[in-house]
Amino acid sequence: MSQYLDLLMFASLMGAILLGFPVAFSIAGVAVIFAYLGWVLGVMDISLLGAVGPRVFGLLSNQVLIAIPLFVLMGAVLEKSRIAEELLDTAARVFGQLRGGLGISVVLVGTLLAASTGIVGATVVAMGLIALPTMLRAGYNPRIASGIVCTAGTLGQIIPPSTLLIILADVMSNAFQQAQYEQGKFAVEALSVGQFFAAALIPGLVLVAVYLLYIVGRGIVRPDDMPPADLEEGRPELSKVLSAMMPPILLIVAVLGAILGGVATPTEAASVGAVGAILMAGIRTGFSPRLILTGTIALLVLAICVGFFPVRLQRSDLGIGSYLAGGFYIVLTLSGAIAILLALYVLWKRRVLHGVADATLTMTSMIFATILAAGMFSLVFIGLGGEERVAEILQSMPGGATGALLFSMAFIFILGFFLDFVEISVIVLPLVAPTLILMGHDPLWLGILLAINLQTSFLTPPFGFSLFYLRGAAPKEVTTGHIYAGVAPFIVLQVVGMLLVWMLPAVSTWLPNALF
């Protein structure tokens, strides 16, 4: 039995999670039990657990992962301040009178929310509460309506910025460095979050196009499933469309533009996005909007001016022009600070900030607790010989590198029926990715294939998170069976998206190569 302890460990983890134990405690508990079991049976050196402390410190001091709570905060502000709701309402009125128009509007708004929040739960719940009842009243088939809402909500996992891509970038960068060490290279290259954001952008938009083509095609072939909506308010005016759409679009451009343009790191851009979302929500509340807007403009002017004419007041050789510019920058900074404080005060008074803080803390804690526990699990799994076993399995696959990748993708796809993307990312990927890279697969291309696969885990029954989110927000007439049947064609479309990226690697590699 001792030679199969690593396989028993993995099976025990699956069993513990399926029994309903909290994920982080299941991972850590199974790791501790099998560490001592391996020690008792003489197949593991228990001193390996001494590396848990440095791993925890490494996680807490990881500059890349600091972006996660900031992006979560940004998304929570947009959702709790009802900016997402206004987006959905406006898009529904623009496209609703077309056959399949409500479905098109949900996918397009899901794309915008994905690029401005990256939070699947918030997007699915918001659209389940707002768009799904409208679609049902318009006569949409409950299955197709549920499938569209679930799938559009998961776009937050593949379109940057997303927590999945941040975690994946960290995991794949470590795997790439490990592969280089094993090849005898000591001047190793690293992969950045910005490269993964750039690599995921075009594949994410390709997935959006695939969804839209399916909705339009189904509207033509089966018109009774998605009839035109007869909306009482009619089409909105252009000014209302712009007022609803432009602020999130500007926020997306500011955040992604700063990262992809090399102006800011993902963590810095995430802080800009969080502050921008707070200011946007403050303006939308209608309390002193001009003052908050003035401060927002002051911060934009400051960012542009500092880029063209930086001033360092601690230097002794400055001229009068530099001192005047420095004074001007101080005034702009104070104006921006006042606007941020006023926006925070308004959101606190209206109890929006309470929900934002709660959502941010809950999701961030879940992600980091899982990563911490997974670090312990992987240590024990490696100590029991699991890493060598995984490498042997992949290298013995028929078809060489292609066969190994096909096996890995199929295995991760099946795991997605039972595990969350965080568990798969931090437990399974560090085991398979180094071997796949050593076999010749491009790490960026491989990472995007894995990202689309992991995104699918939100849709696959019985434990797809999007299914749970929608089940909690959907009207009573939408059953669990409707939701499961509704996502089935979109799971097939996810596989189509993976095949497109597989057969056309330039879809994921062209933009990062051009920018970096």
Coordinates of C-alpha atoms in Angstrom, one line a residue:
M1 CA 0.0 0.0 0.0
S2 CA 2.8 2.4 0.8
Q3 CA 3.9 2.8 -2.8
Y4 CA 0.4 4.0 -3.8
L5 CA 0.1 6.5 -0.9
D6 CA 0.3 9.5 -3.2
L7 CA -2.7 8.2 -5.2
L8 CA -4.6 7.4 -2.0
M9 CA -3.9 11.0 -0.8
F10 CA -5.4 12.5 -4.0
A11 CA -8.4 10.2 -3.8
S12 CA -8.9 11.1 -0.1
L13 CA -8.9 14.8 -0.9
M14 CA -11.6 14.3 -3.5
G15 CA -13.7 12.3 -1.0
A16 CA -13.3 14.9 1.7
I17 CA -14.4 17.7 -0.6
L18 CA -17.4 15.7 -1.9
L19 CA -18.5 15.0 1.6
G20 CA -18.9 18.8 2.1
F21 CA -16.0 19.7 4.3
P22 CA -14.6 23.2 3.8
V23 CA -12.1 23.1 1.0
A24 CA -9.1 24.7 2.7
F25 CA -9.4 22.6 5.8
S26 CA -9.9 19.4 3.7
I27 CA -6.7 20.1 1.8
A28 CA -4.6 20.9 4.9
G29 CA -6.1 18.1 6.9
V30 CA -5.5 15.4 4.3
A31 CA -1.9 16.7 3.9
V32 CA -1.2 16.4 7.6
I33 CA -2.8 12.9 7.9
F34 CA -0.8 11.5 5.0
A35 CA 2.4 13.2 6.0
Y36 CA 2.4 11.3 9.3
L37 CA 1.1 8.1 7.7
G38 CA 4.0 8.3 5.2
W39 CA 6.4 8.9 8.1
V40 CA 5.0 5.9 10.0
L41 CA 5.3 3.7 6.9
G42 CA 8.8 4.9 6.3
V43 CA 8.2 6.4 2.8
M44 CA 8.4 10.1 3.7
D45 CA 10.9 12.3 5.5
I46 CA 8.7 14.3 8.0
S47 CA 11.2 17.1 8.1
L48 CA 9.8 18.2 4.7
L49 CA 7.0 19.9 6.7
G50 CA 9.6 22.4 7.9
A51 CA 9.3 24.0 4.5
V52 CA 5.7 25.0 5.2
G53 CA 6.8 28.2 7.1
P54 CA 9.0 29.6 4.3
R55 CA 6.2 28.8 1.8
V56 CA 3.7 30.8 3.9
F57 CA 6.1 33.7 4.1
G58 CA 6.7 33.5 0.3
L59 CA 3.0 33.6 -0.3
L60 CA 2.4 36.6 2.0
S61 CA 5.2 38.5 0.5
N62 CA 4.3 37.7 -3.1
Q63 CA 3.9 41.1 -4.8
V64 CA 1.8 39.7 -7.7
L65 CA -0.9 38.2 -5.5
I66 CA -1.5 41.5 -3.8
A67 CA -3.5 42.4 -7.0
I68 CA -6.2 39.9 -6.1
P69 CA -7.9 41.7 -3.2
L70 CA -7.6 45.0 -5.2
F71 CA -9.4 43.6 -8.3
V72 CA -12.0 41.9 -6.0
L73 CA -12.6 45.2 -4.3
M74 CA -13.0 46.9 -7.7
G75 CA -15.6 44.4 -8.8
A76 CA -17.5 44.5 -5.5
V77 CA -17.8 48.3 -5.7
L78 CA -19.2 48.1 -9.3
E79 CA -21.7 45.4 -8.2
K80 CA -22.8 46.8 -4.9
S81 CA -23.2 50.4 -6.2
R82 CA -25.6 49.1 -8.9
I83 CA -23.4 50.2 -11.8
A84 CA -23.6 46.7 -13.2
E85 CA -27.4 46.8 -12.9
E86 CA -27.6 50.0 -14.9
L87 CA -25.3 48.5 -17.6
L88 CA -27.6 45.4 -18.0
D89 CA -30.8 47.5 -18.1
T90 CA -29.3 49.8 -20.8
A91 CA -28.0 47.0 -23.0
A92 CA -31.3 45.1 -22.7
R93 CA -33.2 48.2 -24.0
V94 CA -30.6 48.6 -26.9
F95 CA -30.7 45.0 -28.2
G96 CA -33.9 43.6 -26.7
Q97 CA -36.1 44.2 -29.7
L98 CA -33.9 41.9 -31.9
R99 CA -34.5 38.1 -32.0
G100 CA -32.1 36.8 -29.4
G101 CA -31.3 40.4 -28.5
L102 CA -31.6 40.0 -24.8
G103 CA -29.2 37.1 -25.0
I104 CA -26.8 39.2 -27.0
S105 CA -27.0 42.1 -24.5
V106 CA -26.3 39.7 -21.6
V107 CA -23.1 38.3 -23.3
L108 CA -21.9 41.9 -24.1
V109 CA -22.6 43.2 -20.6
G110 CA -20.9 40.0 -19.2
T111 CA -17.9 40.9 -21.3
L112 CA -17.8 44.5 -20.0
L113 CA -18.2 43.3 -16.4
A114 CA -15.6 40.6 -16.9
A115 CA -13.1 43.2 -18.0
S116 CA -14.0 45.6 -15.2
T117 CA -14.6 43.2 -12.3
G118 CA -13.2 39.7 -12.9
I119 CA -15.6 38.3 -10.3
V120 CA -17.8 35.4 -11.5
G121 CA -20.2 35.2 -8.5
A122 CA -21.1 38.9 -8.6
T123 CA -21.7 38.9 -12.3
V124 CA -23.9 35.8 -12.4
V125 CA -26.0 36.9 -9.4
A126 CA -26.5 40.4 -10.8
M127 CA -27.6 39.0 -14.2
G128 CA -29.7 36.3 -12.5
L129 CA -31.6 38.9 -10.6
I130 CA -31.9 41.5 -13.3
A131 CA -31.6 39.9 -16.8
L132 CA -33.1 36.4 -16.2
P133 CA -36.6 37.6 -15.2
T134 CA -36.7 40.0 -18.2
M135 CA -35.7 37.1 -20.5
L136 CA -38.4 34.9 -19.1
R137 CA -41.1 37.6 -19.3
A138 CA -40.1 38.0 -23.0
G139 CA -40.8 34.3 -23.6
Y140 CA -37.3 32.9 -23.6
N141 CA -36.9 29.2 -23.1
P142 CA -35.8 28.9 -19.4
R143 CA -32.9 26.5 -20.4
I144 CA -31.3 28.8 -23.0
A145 CA -31.8 31.9 -20.7
S146 CA -30.1 30.1 -17.8
G147 CA -27.3 28.9 -20.0
I148 CA -26.6 32.4 -21.4
V149 CA -26.6 34.0 -17.9
C150 CA -24.3 31.3 -16.5
T151 CA -21.9 31.4 -19.4
A152 CA -21.7 35.2 -19.7
G153 CA -20.9 35.3 -16.0
T154 CA -17.8 33.0 -16.4
L155 CA -16.2 35.4 -18.9
G156 CA -14.6 37.1 -15.8
Q157 CA -12.3 34.1 -15.5
I158 CA -10.7 34.4 -19.0
I159 CA -11.0 38.1 -19.9
P160 CA -8.4 40.1 -18.0
P161 CA -8.1 41.3 -15.3
S162 CA -9.1 38.1 -13.5
T163 CA -8.1 36.3 -10.3
L164 CA -7.7 33.1 -12.3
L165 CA -5.1 34.7 -14.6
I166 CA -3.2 36.2 -11.7
I167 CA -3.0 32.8 -9.9
L168 CA -2.2 31.0 -13.2
A169 CA 0.6 33.5 -14.0
D170 CA 2.2 32.8 -10.7
V171 CA 1.9 29.0 -11.0
M172 CA 3.0 28.9 -14.7
S173 CA 6.0 31.3 -14.1
N174 CA 7.2 29.0 -11.3
A175 CA 6.7 25.9 -13.5
F176 CA 8.6 27.6 -16.4
Q177 CA 11.5 28.5 -14.1
Q178 CA 11.5 24.9 -12.7
A179 CA 11.6 23.5 -16.2
Q180 CA 14.5 25.8 -17.1
Y181 CA 16.5 24.7 -14.0
E182 CA 15.9 21.0 -15.0
Q183 CA 17.3 21.9 -18.5
G184 CA 20.5 23.1 -16.8
K185 CA 19.7 26.8 -17.3
F186 CA 20.5 29.1 -14.4
A187 CA 19.9 32.5 -16.0
V188 CA 16.2 31.7 -16.1
E189 CA 13.4 33.8 -17.7
A190 CA 10.2 34.6 -15.8
L191 CA 6.6 35.2 -17.0
S192 CA 4.6 38.2 -15.9
V193 CA 1.0 38.7 -15.1
G194 CA 0.9 41.3 -17.9
Q195 CA 2.0 38.7 -20.4
F196 CA -0.8 36.4 -19.4
F197 CA -3.3 39.3 -19.5
A198 CA -2.1 40.0 -23.1
A199 CA -2.2 36.3 -24.0
A200 CA -5.8 35.9 -22.7
L201 CA -7.3 39.0 -24.3
I202 CA -7.8 37.7 -27.9
P203 CA -8.9 34.2 -26.8
G204 CA -11.4 35.7 -24.5
L205 CA -12.9 37.9 -27.2
V206 CA -12.9 34.8 -29.5
L207 CA -15.0 33.0 -27.0
V208 CA -17.4 36.0 -26.8
A209 CA -17.7 35.8 -30.6
V210 CA -18.4 32.1 -30.5
Y211 CA -21.2 32.6 -27.9
L212 CA -22.7 35.4 -30.0
L213 CA -22.7 33.4 -33.2
Y214 CA -24.4 30.5 -31.3
I215 CA -27.1 32.8 -29.9
V216 CA -27.8 34.5 -33.3
G217 CA -27.8 31.1 -35.1
R218 CA -30.2 29.6 -32.5
G219 CA -32.4 32.6 -32.8
I220 CA -32.7 31.9 -36.5
V221 CA -33.1 28.1 -36.3
R222 CA -35.4 28.1 -33.3
P223 CA -37.0 31.5 -33.1
D224 CA -39.5 30.5 -30.4
D225 CA -36.7 29.9 -27.9
M226 CA -35.6 33.6 -28.1
P227 CA -38.3 35.9 -29.3
P228 CA -37.9 39.7 -29.5
A229 CA -38.6 41.5 -26.2
D230 CA -41.5 44.1 -26.0
L231 CA -39.9 46.5 -23.6
E232 CA -42.1 49.2 -22.2
E233 CA -39.5 52.0 -22.0
G234 CA -38.3 51.5 -25.6
R235 CA -34.8 52.2 -26.9
P236 CA -32.8 54.6 -24.6
E237 CA -31.3 57.9 -25.8
L238 CA -27.7 57.9 -26.9
S239 CA -26.7 60.1 -24.0
K240 CA -28.1 57.5 -21.5
V241 CA -26.3 54.7 -23.3
L242 CA -23.0 56.7 -23.2
S243 CA -23.5 57.6 -19.5
A244 CA -24.0 53.9 -18.6
M245 CA -21.3 52.4 -20.9
M246 CA -18.5 55.0 -20.9
P247 CA -17.3 55.0 -17.2
P248 CA -16.8 51.2 -17.1
I249 CA -15.1 51.3 -20.5
L250 CA -12.8 54.1 -19.4
L251 CA -12.0 52.1 -16.2
I252 CA -11.1 49.0 -18.3
V253 CA -8.9 51.1 -20.6
A254 CA -7.1 52.7 -17.7
V255 CA -6.4 49.4 -15.9
L256 CA -5.6 47.1 -18.9
G257 CA -3.9 49.9 -20.8
A258 CA -1.6 50.6 -17.9
I259 CA -0.7 46.9 -17.6
L260 CA -0.3 46.1 -21.3
G261 CA 1.4 49.4 -22.0
G262 CA 4.0 48.7 -19.3
V263 CA 3.1 51.9 -17.5
A264 CA 2.2 50.1 -14.2
T265 CA 2.5 46.7 -12.6
P266 CA -0.7 44.6 -12.2
T267 CA -0.8 45.5 -8.5
E268 CA -0.4 49.3 -9.2
A269 CA -3.1 49.1 -12.0
A270 CA -5.4 47.1 -9.6
S271 CA -5.1 49.9 -7.1
V272 CA -5.9 52.5 -9.8
G273 CA -9.0 50.3 -10.8
A274 CA -10.1 50.1 -7.1
V275 CA -9.8 53.9 -6.6
G276 CA -11.5 54.5 -10.0
A277 CA -14.4 52.2 -9.1
I278 CA -14.9 54.0 -5.7
L279 CA -14.9 57.4 -7.4
M280 CA -17.3 56.2 -10.1
A281 CA -19.7 54.8 -7.5
G282 CA -19.4 58.1 -5.5
I283 CA -20.4 60.1 -8.6
R284 CA -23.3 57.8 -9.3
T285 CA -24.8 58.3 -5.8
G286 CA -25.7 61.9 -6.7
F287 CA -24.1 63.4 -3.5
S288 CA -21.7 66.2 -4.5
P289 CA -21.1 64.6 -7.9
R290 CA -19.3 67.7 -9.2
L291 CA -16.8 67.8 -6.4
I292 CA -16.0 64.1 -6.8
L293 CA -15.8 64.5 -10.6
T294 CA -13.5 67.5 -10.2
G295 CA -11.2 65.4 -8.0
T296 CA -11.3 62.5 -10.4
I297 CA -10.3 64.8 -13.3
A298 CA -7.5 66.3 -11.1
L299 CA -6.1 62.7 -10.6
L300 CA -6.2 62.1 -14.3
V301 CA -4.4 65.3 -15.1
L302 CA -1.8 64.5 -12.4
A303 CA -1.1 61.1 -13.9
I304 CA -0.6 62.6 -17.4
C305 CA 1.5 65.5 -16.2
V306 CA 3.8 63.4 -14.0
G307 CA 4.4 61.1 -17.0
F308 CA 5.6 63.9 -19.2
F309 CA 7.2 66.2 -16.6
P310 CA 8.2 64.4 -13.4
V311 CA 9.4 66.5 -10.4
R312 CA 11.5 65.4 -7.5
L313 CA 11.3 68.2 -4.9
Q314 CA 14.1 66.7 -2.7
R315 CA 16.7 67.7 -5.4
S316 CA 18.7 70.9 -4.8
D317 CA 19.2 72.0 -8.4
L318 CA 15.5 72.6 -9.2
G319 CA 14.4 75.8 -11.1
I320 CA 11.4 78.0 -10.5
G321 CA 9.4 76.0 -13.2
S322 CA 9.9 72.7 -11.3
Y323 CA 8.8 74.3 -8.0
L324 CA 5.7 75.7 -9.7
A325 CA 4.9 72.3 -11.2
G326 CA 5.5 70.7 -7.8
G327 CA 3.0 73.1 -6.2
F328 CA 0.5 72.4 -9.0
Y329 CA 0.9 68.6 -8.4
I330 CA 0.3 69.0 -4.7
V331 CA -2.9 70.9 -5.4
L332 CA -4.1 68.1 -7.8
T333 CA -3.2 65.4 -5.2
L334 CA -5.1 67.2 -2.5
S335 CA -8.2 67.6 -4.8
G336 CA -8.0 63.9 -5.6
A337 CA -7.6 62.9 -2.0
I338 CA -10.7 65.0 -1.0
A339 CA -12.7 63.3 -3.8
I340 CA -11.7 59.8 -2.7
L341 CA -12.5 60.5 1.0
L342 CA -15.9 62.1 0.0
A343 CA -16.7 59.1 -2.2
L344 CA -15.8 56.7 0.7
Y345 CA -17.9 58.7 3.1
V346 CA -21.0 58.6 0.8
L347 CA -20.6 54.9 0.2
W348 CA -20.3 54.4 3.9
K349 CA -23.3 56.5 4.7
R350 CA -25.4 54.5 2.2
R351 CA -24.1 51.2 3.6
V352 CA -22.5 50.3 0.2
L353 CA -19.0 50.1 1.7
H354 CA -20.1 47.6 4.3
G355 CA -21.2 45.1 1.6
V356 CA -18.0 45.8 -0.4
A357 CA -15.7 45.2 2.5
D358 CA -17.6 42.0 3.4
A359 CA -17.5 40.6 -0.1
T360 CA -13.8 41.5 -0.6
L361 CA -12.7 40.0 2.7
T362 CA -14.7 36.8 2.2
M363 CA -13.5 36.1 -1.3
T364 CA -9.9 37.1 -0.6
S365 CA -9.7 34.9 2.5
M366 CA -11.1 31.9 0.6
I367 CA -8.6 32.2 -2.2
F368 CA -5.5 32.7 0.1
A369 CA -6.6 30.0 2.6
T370 CA -6.9 27.6 -0.3
I371 CA -3.4 28.6 -1.7
L372 CA -1.8 28.2 1.7
A373 CA -3.4 24.8 2.3
A374 CA -2.5 23.7 -1.2
G375 CA 1.2 24.6 -0.6
M376 CA 1.2 22.1 2.3
F377 CA -0.6 19.5 0.2
S378 CA 1.9 19.7 -2.7
L379 CA 4.8 19.4 -0.2
V380 CA 3.5 16.1 1.2
F381 CA 2.4 14.9 -2.3
I382 CA 6.0 15.5 -3.6
G383 CA 7.4 13.9 -0.4
L384 CA 5.4 10.7 -1.1
G385 CA 6.8 10.5 -4.7
G386 CA 3.7 12.0 -6.4
E387 CA 5.7 14.4 -8.6
E388 CA 7.8 11.6 -10.1
R389 CA 4.7 9.5 -10.7
V390 CA 2.9 12.3 -12.6
A391 CA 6.0 12.9 -14.7
E392 CA 6.2 9.2 -15.5
I393 CA 2.5 9.0 -16.5
L394 CA 2.8 12.1 -18.8
Q395 CA 6.1 10.9 -20.4
S396 CA 4.6 7.4 -21.0
M397 CA 1.5 8.7 -22.8
P398 CA 1.2 7.6 -26.5
G399 CA 1.6 10.5 -28.9
G400 CA 4.5 12.1 -27.0
A401 CA 4.0 15.8 -26.0
T402 CA 0.6 16.0 -27.8
G403 CA -0.6 12.9 -26.0
A404 CA 0.6 14.2 -22.6
L405 CA -1.1 17.5 -23.1
L406 CA -4.4 15.8 -24.3
F407 CA -4.3 13.6 -21.2
S408 CA -3.7 16.6 -18.9
M409 CA -6.5 18.6 -20.5
A410 CA -8.9 15.8 -20.2
F411 CA -7.9 15.1 -16.6
I412 CA -8.3 18.8 -15.6
F413 CA -11.7 18.9 -17.5
I414 CA -12.9 16.0 -15.4
L415 CA -11.6 17.4 -12.2
G416 CA -13.5 20.6 -13.0
F417 CA -16.8 18.6 -12.3
F418 CA -15.7 18.3 -8.7
L419 CA -13.1 20.9 -7.8
D420 CA -12.9 24.7 -8.0
F421 CA -10.4 26.5 -10.2
V422 CA -8.2 27.6 -7.3
E423 CA -7.7 24.0 -6.0
I424 CA -6.9 22.7 -9.5
S425 CA -4.5 25.7 -10.2
V426 CA -2.5 25.4 -7.0
I427 CA -2.5 21.6 -6.6
V428 CA -2.6 20.0 -10.0
L429 CA -1.0 22.5 -12.3
P430 CA 2.4 22.7 -10.4
L431 CA 2.6 18.9 -10.9
V432 CA 1.9 18.7 -14.6
A433 CA 3.0 22.1 -16.0
P434 CA 6.8 21.7 -15.6
T435 CA 6.8 18.3 -17.4
L436 CA 4.6 19.7 -20.2
I437 CA 6.9 22.7 -20.7
L438 CA 9.9 20.4 -20.7
M439 CA 8.2 18.4 -23.5
G440 CA 8.3 21.5 -25.6
H441 CA 4.9 23.3 -25.1
D442 CA 5.0 27.1 -25.1
P443 CA 4.2 28.2 -21.5
L444 CA 2.0 31.1 -22.5
W445 CA 0.0 29.1 -25.0
L446 CA -0.3 26.2 -22.5
G447 CA -1.4 28.6 -19.8
I448 CA -4.3 30.0 -21.9
L449 CA -5.4 26.5 -22.9
L450 CA -5.5 25.6 -19.2
A451 CA -7.3 28.9 -18.3
I452 CA -10.2 28.2 -20.8
N453 CA -10.3 24.6 -19.4
L454 CA -10.5 26.0 -15.8
Q455 CA -13.1 28.5 -16.8
T456 CA -15.3 25.5 -18.0
S457 CA -15.2 24.2 -14.4
F458 CA -17.6 26.9 -13.4
L459 CA -20.2 25.4 -15.8
T460 CA -19.8 21.7 -15.4
P461 CA -22.4 19.9 -13.1
P462 CA -22.7 19.0 -10.3
F463 CA -20.3 21.5 -8.6
G464 CA -19.9 24.3 -11.1
F465 CA -19.9 27.5 -9.1
S466 CA -21.9 29.5 -11.7
L467 CA -24.7 26.9 -11.4
F468 CA -24.8 27.4 -7.7
Y469 CA -24.8 31.2 -8.0
L470 CA -27.6 31.2 -10.5
R471 CA -29.6 28.6 -8.5
G472 CA -29.6 31.0 -5.6
A473 CA -30.6 34.1 -7.7
A474 CA -33.0 32.5 -10.2
P475 CA -36.8 32.8 -10.1
K476 CA -38.7 29.8 -8.8
E477 CA -39.9 28.7 -12.3
V478 CA -36.3 28.1 -13.2
T479 CA -35.3 24.6 -12.0
T480 CA -31.9 23.0 -11.4
G481 CA -32.7 20.8 -14.4
H482 CA -33.2 23.9 -16.6
I483 CA -29.8 25.3 -15.5
Y484 CA -27.9 22.0 -16.1
A485 CA -29.6 21.5 -19.5
G486 CA -29.0 25.2 -20.4
V487 CA -25.2 25.1 -19.9
A488 CA -24.7 21.9 -21.9
P489 CA -24.3 23.5 -25.3
F490 CA -22.1 26.2 -23.9
I491 CA -19.7 23.6 -22.4
V492 CA -19.4 22.3 -26.0
L493 CA -18.7 25.9 -27.1
Q494 CA -15.9 26.0 -24.5
V495 CA -14.4 22.9 -26.0
V496 CA -14.6 24.6 -29.5
G497 CA -12.8 27.6 -28.0
M498 CA -10.0 25.4 -26.7
L499 CA -9.7 23.7 -30.0
L500 CA -9.4 27.0 -31.8
V501 CA -6.6 28.1 -29.4
W502 CA -4.9 24.7 -29.8
M503 CA -5.0 24.7 -33.6
L504 CA -4.1 28.5 -33.9
P505 CA -1.5 29.2 -31.3
A506 CA -0.9 32.7 -32.6
V507 CA -4.4 33.6 -31.1
S508 CA -2.8 33.5 -27.7
T509 CA 0.9 34.2 -28.4
W510 CA 0.8 37.1 -31.0
L511 CA -0.2 40.0 -28.6
P512 CA 2.2 39.2 -25.7
N513 CA 5.0 38.7 -28.2
A514 CA 4.2 42.1 -29.8
L515 CA 3.9 43.9 -26.5
F516 CA 6.7 42.2 -24.5

